[in-house]
Coordinates of C-alpha atoms in Angstrom, one line a residue:
M1 CA -26.2 -52.6 -50.3
T2 CA -23.3 -51.8 -47.9
E3 CA -24.3 -51.7 -44.3
S4 CA -23.4 -48.6 -42.4
T5 CA -20.8 -49.0 -39.7
T6 CA -21.6 -45.7 -38.0
A7 CA -22.1 -46.1 -34.3
I8 CA -25.6 -44.9 -33.4
T9 CA -24.9 -43.2 -30.1
Q10 CA -27.8 -41.7 -28.1
A11 CA -26.4 -38.2 -28.8
L12 CA -26.4 -38.8 -32.6
F13 CA -29.9 -40.3 -32.4
R14 CA -31.3 -37.3 -30.6
E15 CA -29.5 -34.9 -32.9
V16 CA -30.8 -36.4 -36.1
L17 CA -34.3 -37.2 -35.0
G18 CA -34.5 -33.9 -33.2
H19 CA -34.8 -32.2 -36.6
Y20 CA -38.1 -33.9 -37.2
P21 CA -40.8 -32.1 -35.2
T22 CA -43.4 -34.0 -33.1
G23 CA -46.6 -32.9 -31.5
V24 CA -46.9 -32.8 -27.7
T25 CA -49.8 -34.4 -25.9
I26 CA -50.8 -35.1 -22.3
V27 CA -52.5 -38.5 -21.8
T28 CA -55.0 -38.6 -18.9
G29 CA -56.9 -41.3 -17.2
T30 CA -58.9 -42.2 -14.1
A31 CA -57.5 -44.9 -11.8
A32 CA -59.7 -47.4 -10.1
D33 CA -59.3 -45.5 -6.8
G34 CA -60.5 -42.3 -8.5
E35 CA -57.2 -40.6 -8.8
H36 CA -56.8 -38.6 -12.0
L37 CA -53.6 -39.4 -13.8
A38 CA -51.6 -37.4 -16.4
M39 CA -48.5 -38.0 -18.4
I40 CA -46.8 -35.8 -21.0
V41 CA -45.9 -37.6 -24.2
G42 CA -43.6 -36.2 -27.0
T43 CA -44.2 -39.0 -29.5
F44 CA -47.8 -39.4 -30.7
T45 CA -49.0 -40.5 -34.1
S46 CA -52.1 -41.5 -36.1
V47 CA -52.0 -45.2 -37.2
S48 CA -55.2 -46.2 -39.0
L49 CA -58.4 -44.7 -40.4
D50 CA -60.3 -47.9 -40.5
P51 CA -60.5 -48.8 -37.7
P52 CA -59.5 -45.4 -36.2
L53 CA -56.3 -46.0 -34.3
V54 CA -53.6 -43.8 -32.8
A55 CA -50.5 -44.6 -30.8
F56 CA -48.2 -42.9 -28.3
L57 CA -44.8 -44.1 -27.0
P58 CA -44.2 -43.9 -23.3
M59 CA -40.9 -44.9 -21.6
R60 CA -41.1 -48.5 -20.5
T61 CA -39.9 -47.4 -17.0
S62 CA -42.8 -44.9 -16.6
K63 CA -44.7 -45.6 -13.4
T64 CA -47.5 -43.3 -14.5
F65 CA -48.0 -45.3 -17.7
A66 CA -48.1 -48.5 -15.7
R67 CA -51.1 -47.1 -13.9
L68 CA -52.6 -45.6 -17.1
A69 CA -52.5 -49.0 -18.7
E70 CA -54.9 -50.3 -16.1
C71 CA -57.5 -47.6 -16.7
E72 CA -60.7 -48.5 -18.6
S73 CA -60.3 -45.5 -20.8
L74 CA -57.8 -42.7 -21.6
C75 CA -58.0 -39.2 -23.0
I76 CA -55.2 -37.8 -25.3
N77 CA -55.0 -34.0 -25.1
V78 CA -53.2 -32.2 -27.9
L79 CA -51.5 -29.1 -26.4
T80 CA -51.4 -25.6 -27.9
G81 CA -48.4 -23.4 -28.3
D82 CA -49.5 -21.5 -25.2
Q83 CA -49.6 -24.6 -22.9
E84 CA -45.8 -25.2 -22.6
D85 CA -45.9 -24.2 -18.9
L86 CA -48.7 -26.6 -18.3
G87 CA -46.8 -29.4 -19.8
R88 CA -43.7 -28.6 -17.8
T89 CA -45.8 -28.5 -14.6
I90 CA -47.3 -31.9 -15.1
A91 CA -44.0 -33.4 -16.2
S92 CA -42.3 -32.1 -13.0
R93 CA -44.8 -33.6 -10.6
W94 CA -44.6 -37.1 -9.1
E95 CA -48.2 -37.2 -7.9
N96 CA -51.4 -35.1 -7.8
K97 CA -50.4 -34.0 -11.3
L98 CA -53.7 -32.2 -12.0
D99 CA -53.9 -30.3 -8.8
G100 CA -54.8 -26.7 -9.6
V101 CA -55.3 -27.5 -13.3
D102 CA -58.5 -26.6 -15.0
W103 CA -60.2 -29.5 -16.8
F104 CA -63.6 -31.1 -17.7
P105 CA -64.6 -34.7 -18.2
S106 CA -64.4 -36.5 -21.5
P107 CA -67.4 -38.7 -22.6
S108 CA -65.7 -41.5 -20.7
G109 CA -65.0 -39.3 -17.7
D110 CA -61.3 -38.7 -18.1
P111 CA -59.7 -35.2 -17.8
I112 CA -59.8 -32.9 -20.9
L113 CA -57.5 -30.1 -20.1
A114 CA -59.1 -26.6 -20.5
D115 CA -57.9 -24.8 -23.7
S116 CA -56.2 -27.9 -25.2
L117 CA -56.3 -27.9 -29.0
A118 CA -58.0 -31.2 -29.4
W119 CA -58.9 -34.3 -27.4
L120 CA -59.3 -38.0 -28.2
D121 CA -61.3 -40.4 -26.0
V122 CA -59.6 -43.8 -26.5
R123 CA -59.3 -47.3 -25.3
L124 CA -55.9 -49.0 -25.0
E125 CA -55.9 -51.9 -27.4
S126 CA -52.4 -53.3 -26.9
T127 CA -49.0 -52.4 -25.7
I128 CA -45.9 -53.5 -27.7
E129 CA -42.4 -53.4 -26.3
A130 CA -40.0 -51.4 -28.5
G131 CA -36.6 -51.0 -27.0
D132 CA -36.6 -48.6 -24.1
H133 CA -40.2 -47.4 -25.1
S134 CA -43.6 -49.1 -25.4
I135 CA -46.0 -48.6 -28.3
A136 CA -49.4 -47.9 -26.8
L137 CA -51.9 -48.7 -29.6
C138 CA -55.3 -47.0 -28.9
R139 CA -58.7 -47.2 -30.5
I140 CA -60.6 -43.9 -30.8
V141 CA -64.2 -43.8 -29.5
D142 CA -64.8 -40.1 -29.6
M143 CA -62.8 -37.0 -30.5
A144 CA -63.1 -33.2 -31.2
V145 CA -61.1 -30.1 -31.9
H146 CA -61.6 -27.9 -28.9
N147 CA -59.3 -24.8 -29.4
P148 CA -58.2 -24.5 -33.1
V149 CA -54.9 -22.6 -32.6
A150 CA -51.2 -23.4 -33.3
P151 CA -50.0 -26.6 -31.6
L152 CA -47.1 -27.1 -29.2
I153 CA -44.4 -29.1 -30.9
F154 CA -41.1 -30.6 -29.8
F155 CA -38.2 -29.7 -32.1
Q156 CA -34.4 -29.6 -31.8
G157 CA -34.6 -30.3 -28.1
G158 CA -37.0 -27.5 -27.3
Y159 CA -40.7 -26.7 -27.0
G160 CA -42.6 -24.0 -28.8
S161 CA -44.5 -23.0 -32.0
F162 CA -41.1 -22.3 -33.6
V163 CA -42.3 -20.0 -36.4
I164 CA -41.3 -16.6 -35.0
P165 CA -42.6 -14.0 -37.4
P166 CA -40.3 -11.2 -38.6
L167 CA -39.7 -8.7 -35.8
V168 CA -38.2 -5.9 -37.8
A169 CA -40.8 -3.2 -38.3
R170 CA -43.4 -5.5 -36.7
I171 CA -45.3 -2.6 -35.1
D172 CA -48.4 -3.6 -33.3
D173 CA -51.0 -1.4 -31.6
G174 CA -49.1 -1.5 -28.3
I175 CA -45.9 -0.3 -29.9
I176 CA -47.7 2.4 -31.9
A177 CA -49.2 3.7 -28.7
A178 CA -45.8 3.7 -27.0
V179 CA -44.1 5.5 -30.0
T180 CA -46.9 8.1 -30.0
E181 CA -46.5 8.8 -26.3
A182 CA -42.7 9.0 -26.6
V183 CA -43.0 11.9 -29.0
S184 CA -43.5 14.2 -26.0
A185 CA -40.1 13.1 -24.7
R186 CA -38.3 13.9 -27.9
D187 CA -36.8 17.3 -26.8
E188 CA -35.5 15.8 -23.6
I189 CA -33.9 12.9 -25.3
D190 CA -32.3 15.1 -28.0
Q191 CA -30.9 17.5 -25.4
L192 CA -29.5 14.7 -23.3
A193 CA -27.8 13.1 -26.3
T194 CA -26.2 16.4 -27.4
E195 CA -25.2 17.5 -23.9
I196 CA -23.4 14.3 -23.0
G197 CA -22.3 13.4 -26.5
C198 CA -23.8 9.9 -26.6
E199 CA -26.7 7.8 -27.9
V200 CA -30.0 7.9 -26.0
G201 CA -32.8 5.5 -26.4
L202 CA -36.3 5.1 -24.8
I203 CA -37.2 1.4 -24.7
T204 CA -40.5 -0.3 -23.8
A205 CA -41.3 -3.9 -22.8
V206 CA -43.5 -5.5 -25.5
N207 CA -44.1 -8.6 -23.4
R208 CA -42.0 -10.6 -21.0
D209 CA -39.8 -11.9 -23.8
E210 CA -39.2 -8.8 -26.0
L211 CA -38.3 -5.1 -25.9
A212 CA -38.5 -2.4 -28.5
T213 CA -37.0 1.1 -29.0
V214 CA -39.8 3.7 -29.2
A215 CA -37.6 6.8 -29.4
S216 CA -33.9 7.5 -30.0
A217 CA -31.3 10.3 -30.5
V218 CA -27.6 10.6 -31.0
G219 CA -25.1 13.3 -30.2
P220 CA -22.6 14.7 -32.7
G221 CA -20.3 12.0 -34.3
K222 CA -22.2 9.0 -32.9
R223 CA -23.6 6.1 -34.8
T224 CA -27.2 6.3 -35.7
A225 CA -29.3 4.3 -33.2
D226 CA -31.3 1.2 -34.1
G227 CA -34.6 1.6 -35.9
L228 CA -37.8 2.1 -34.0
G229 CA -39.9 -0.9 -33.4
E230 CA -37.1 -3.5 -33.8
R231 CA -37.6 -6.2 -31.3
L232 CA -34.9 -7.2 -28.9
P233 CA -34.9 -10.3 -26.8
M234 CA -35.3 -9.9 -23.0
I235 CA -32.5 -12.2 -22.1
P236 CA -30.0 -11.5 -19.2
P237 CA -28.5 -9.0 -19.0
I238 CA -31.0 -7.3 -21.4
G239 CA -34.2 -6.2 -19.6
D240 CA -32.9 -6.0 -16.0
T241 CA -34.6 -2.6 -15.4
Y242 CA -38.0 -4.2 -15.9
I243 CA -37.2 -7.4 -14.0
A244 CA -35.9 -5.5 -11.0
T245 CA -39.4 -4.5 -9.9
A246 CA -41.2 -7.6 -11.3
G247 CA -42.4 -10.5 -9.2
S248 CA -40.4 -13.5 -8.4
E249 CA -42.1 -15.5 -11.2
H250 CA -40.9 -13.1 -13.8
R251 CA -37.4 -12.8 -12.2
D252 CA -37.0 -16.6 -12.3
Y253 CA -38.3 -16.8 -15.8
W254 CA -35.8 -14.2 -17.0
L255 CA -32.8 -15.7 -15.1
A256 CA -33.6 -19.1 -16.5
K257 CA -32.8 -17.9 -20.0
A258 CA -29.2 -17.4 -19.1
K259 CA -28.3 -21.1 -19.3
S260 CA -24.8 -20.6 -20.6
A261 CA -23.8 -17.8 -18.2
T262 CA -21.1 -18.6 -15.7
D263 CA -22.0 -18.6 -12.0
E264 CA -20.2 -15.3 -11.6
Q265 CA -22.3 -13.8 -14.4
R266 CA -25.5 -15.1 -12.9
K267 CA -24.6 -13.5 -9.5
N268 CA -23.9 -10.2 -11.3
F269 CA -27.3 -10.4 -13.1
E270 CA -29.1 -11.0 -9.7
A271 CA -27.0 -8.3 -8.0
R272 CA -28.0 -5.8 -10.7
L273 CA -31.6 -6.4 -9.9
D274 CA -31.0 -5.6 -6.2
Y275 CA -28.9 -2.5 -7.1
C276 CA -31.5 -1.1 -9.5
R277 CA -34.3 -1.4 -6.9
E278 CA -32.1 0.5 -4.4
H279 CA -30.5 3.1 -6.6
G280 CA -32.8 3.6 -9.5
Y281 CA -30.2 3.1 -12.2
L282 CA -27.6 0.6 -13.5
V283 CA -24.1 1.1 -15.2
S284 CA -22.2 -1.5 -17.3
F285 CA -18.5 -1.2 -18.0
L286 CA -16.5 -2.0 -21.2
P287 CA -13.5 -4.5 -21.2
E288 CA -10.3 -3.6 -22.9
E289 CA -11.7 -4.1 -26.4
G290 CA -14.1 -1.2 -25.8
E291 CA -17.4 -0.9 -27.8
G292 CA -16.4 -4.1 -29.7
A293 CA -17.5 -6.1 -26.6
Y294 CA -21.1 -5.2 -27.7
A295 CA -20.6 -6.5 -31.2
N296 CA -21.4 -10.2 -30.5
M297 CA -24.5 -9.2 -28.4
S298 CA -25.7 -6.7 -31.0
E299 CA -25.3 -9.2 -33.8
A300 CA -27.2 -11.8 -31.9
A301 CA -30.0 -9.3 -31.1
H302 CA -30.3 -8.3 -34.7
Q303 CA -30.4 -11.9 -35.7
Y304 CA -33.3 -12.4 -33.3
A305 CA -35.1 -9.4 -34.7
A306 CA -34.9 -10.9 -38.2
G307 CA -37.2 -13.7 -37.0
K308 CA -38.0 -17.2 -38.3
L309 CA -35.6 -18.9 -36.0
T310 CA -35.3 -22.5 -35.3
P311 CA -35.1 -23.6 -31.6
A312 CA -31.4 -24.3 -32.0
Q313 CA -30.8 -20.8 -33.5
E314 CA -32.8 -19.2 -30.7
R315 CA -30.8 -21.1 -28.0
E316 CA -27.5 -20.0 -29.7
I317 CA -28.6 -16.4 -29.7
R318 CA -29.6 -16.6 -26.0
D319 CA -26.3 -18.1 -25.1
R320 CA -24.3 -15.5 -27.1
I321 CA -26.1 -12.7 -25.3
S322 CA -25.8 -14.1 -21.8
R323 CA -22.0 -14.8 -22.3
T324 CA -21.3 -11.1 -23.1
A325 CA -17.8 -9.8 -22.3
V326 CA -19.3 -6.5 -21.0
D327 CA -18.9 -6.1 -17.2
Y328 CA -22.3 -5.9 -15.6
A329 CA -21.2 -6.2 -12.0
P330 CA -22.5 -3.3 -9.8
R331 CA -19.6 -1.3 -8.4
E332 CA -19.1 1.9 -6.5
L333 CA -17.9 4.8 -8.6
K334 CA -14.8 6.5 -7.3
A335 CA -14.5 10.2 -8.3
D336 CA -10.7 10.1 -9.0
E337 CA -10.7 6.8 -11.0
T338 CA -11.4 6.5 -14.8
Y339 CA -14.0 4.3 -16.4
D340 CA -15.0 3.1 -19.8
V341 CA -18.8 3.0 -19.4
G342 CA -20.8 0.7 -21.7
S343 CA -24.2 2.0 -20.8
I344 CA -26.3 3.6 -18.2
V345 CA -29.9 2.4 -17.9
I346 CA -32.6 4.1 -15.9
P347 CA -36.1 2.7 -15.3
L348 CA -39.1 5.0 -15.7
T349 CA -42.2 4.4 -13.7
D350 CA -45.8 5.2 -14.4
R351 CA -48.4 6.7 -12.0
N352 CA -49.0 3.1 -10.6
G353 CA -45.3 2.7 -9.7
E354 CA -44.7 0.1 -12.5
S355 CA -41.6 0.2 -14.7
T356 CA -42.9 0.8 -18.2
L357 CA -40.0 2.4 -20.0
T358 CA -36.2 2.4 -19.8
L359 CA -33.9 5.4 -20.6
R360 CA -30.6 4.0 -22.0
L361 CA -27.4 6.0 -22.6
G362 CA -24.8 4.3 -24.8
Q363 CA -21.8 5.2 -26.9
L364 CA -20.6 7.3 -24.0
P365 CA -17.2 9.1 -24.0
R366 CA -14.3 6.9 -23.1
R367 CA -11.9 7.2 -20.1
A368 CA -14.3 9.3 -18.0
S369 CA -13.6 10.0 -14.4
G370 CA -15.9 8.6 -11.7
A371 CA -17.1 12.2 -11.0
E372 CA -18.0 12.6 -14.7
V373 CA -19.9 9.3 -14.8
K374 CA -21.8 10.3 -11.7
R375 CA -22.8 13.5 -13.4
W376 CA -24.1 11.5 -16.4
V377 CA -26.1 9.4 -14.0
D378 CA -27.6 12.4 -12.2
R379 CA -28.4 14.1 -15.6
G380 CA -30.0 10.9 -16.8
L381 CA -32.1 10.5 -13.6
A382 CA -33.3 14.1 -14.0
A383 CA -34.2 13.5 -17.6
A384 CA -36.1 10.3 -16.6
R385 CA -38.1 12.2 -14.0
A386 CA -38.9 14.9 -16.6
I387 CA -40.0 12.4 -19.2
E388 CA -42.2 10.6 -16.6
A389 CA -43.9 14.0 -15.9
Q390 CA -44.4 14.7 -19.6
L391 CA -45.8 11.2 -20.3
A392 CA -48.2 11.7 -17.3
T393 CA -49.7 14.7 -19.0
V394 CA -50.1 12.8 -22.3
T395 CA -52.1 10.0 -20.6
D396 CA -54.2 12.2 -18.4

């Protein structure tokens, strides 16, 4: 056999092995002084049925594992797909890792994290040095499935469940209710699309990651709008009308998705949030290539809607959306200047003052004067207020 001469760089190692998914666990223990310890582990495996053995592989430089190795017992918590934030929280802390975390004691007294998928009460049998990691071989003394749902896994450099179901025509009860309510706004939307000669859509937030169109209309000669119920990813700049009035946690979560955006783009995304809160609408502008600037974003959004994405594909879609060539910087409209407007978006609020829907105007006439664009904005704002009033009567 000819020995391979390929240089195994760290990047190549991570790239190849990253295509093999591993479960994510948090190992807990109780130190002699009573402190509760916790460490997130991305490499955990079963070893033997008889005797029952498992192993996890911590970094040899881990100070937390050095303390865990001195504990009389350990508890291995298998995380669910909904516990990614918990894992990140524990991984980011240097001490007091379980402060504010809900847990209960294992038979040996170590923390079992609330809502974890399964737990294993173990004793550390031996530690074997293996390059930059250690192999912590553990004997199981008790174990149970606590919350039988999908696990959290690490795959292609990201966390998640990573089987995203098809999003096209995935209409759940929440979307059905939104579509039903939007029927009352149909006449207003049709009239607005015909009057301006554009595309008009009414969009709802499904959750903090997705949007869906619940009503749409197009003026004469315009392309048919996207289908009802198709999910769109809420990735900057998409979804800014909802984030504008959301709390700082949702704002930070949304902005963190724009990892490939330039500093200038990030500043524009943040400036739009402030502008929307102050003025109640947002305008984007087309570069020289016109509507073609939306092509890359639209293609990425449709790919997202098709579902069943790997983490690498999802990151690539997120990057393509956040690197859009469309100009999202807020600007003052000057009556005597001309503009190529990409879209006008207007948040609608419910009786509690929360942004629940967005009115979006697209495929707008090119080379419009600032005065004309301002007229579109005013007409859109009037339509938004009328739709709010109509929806209020539906929900009374």
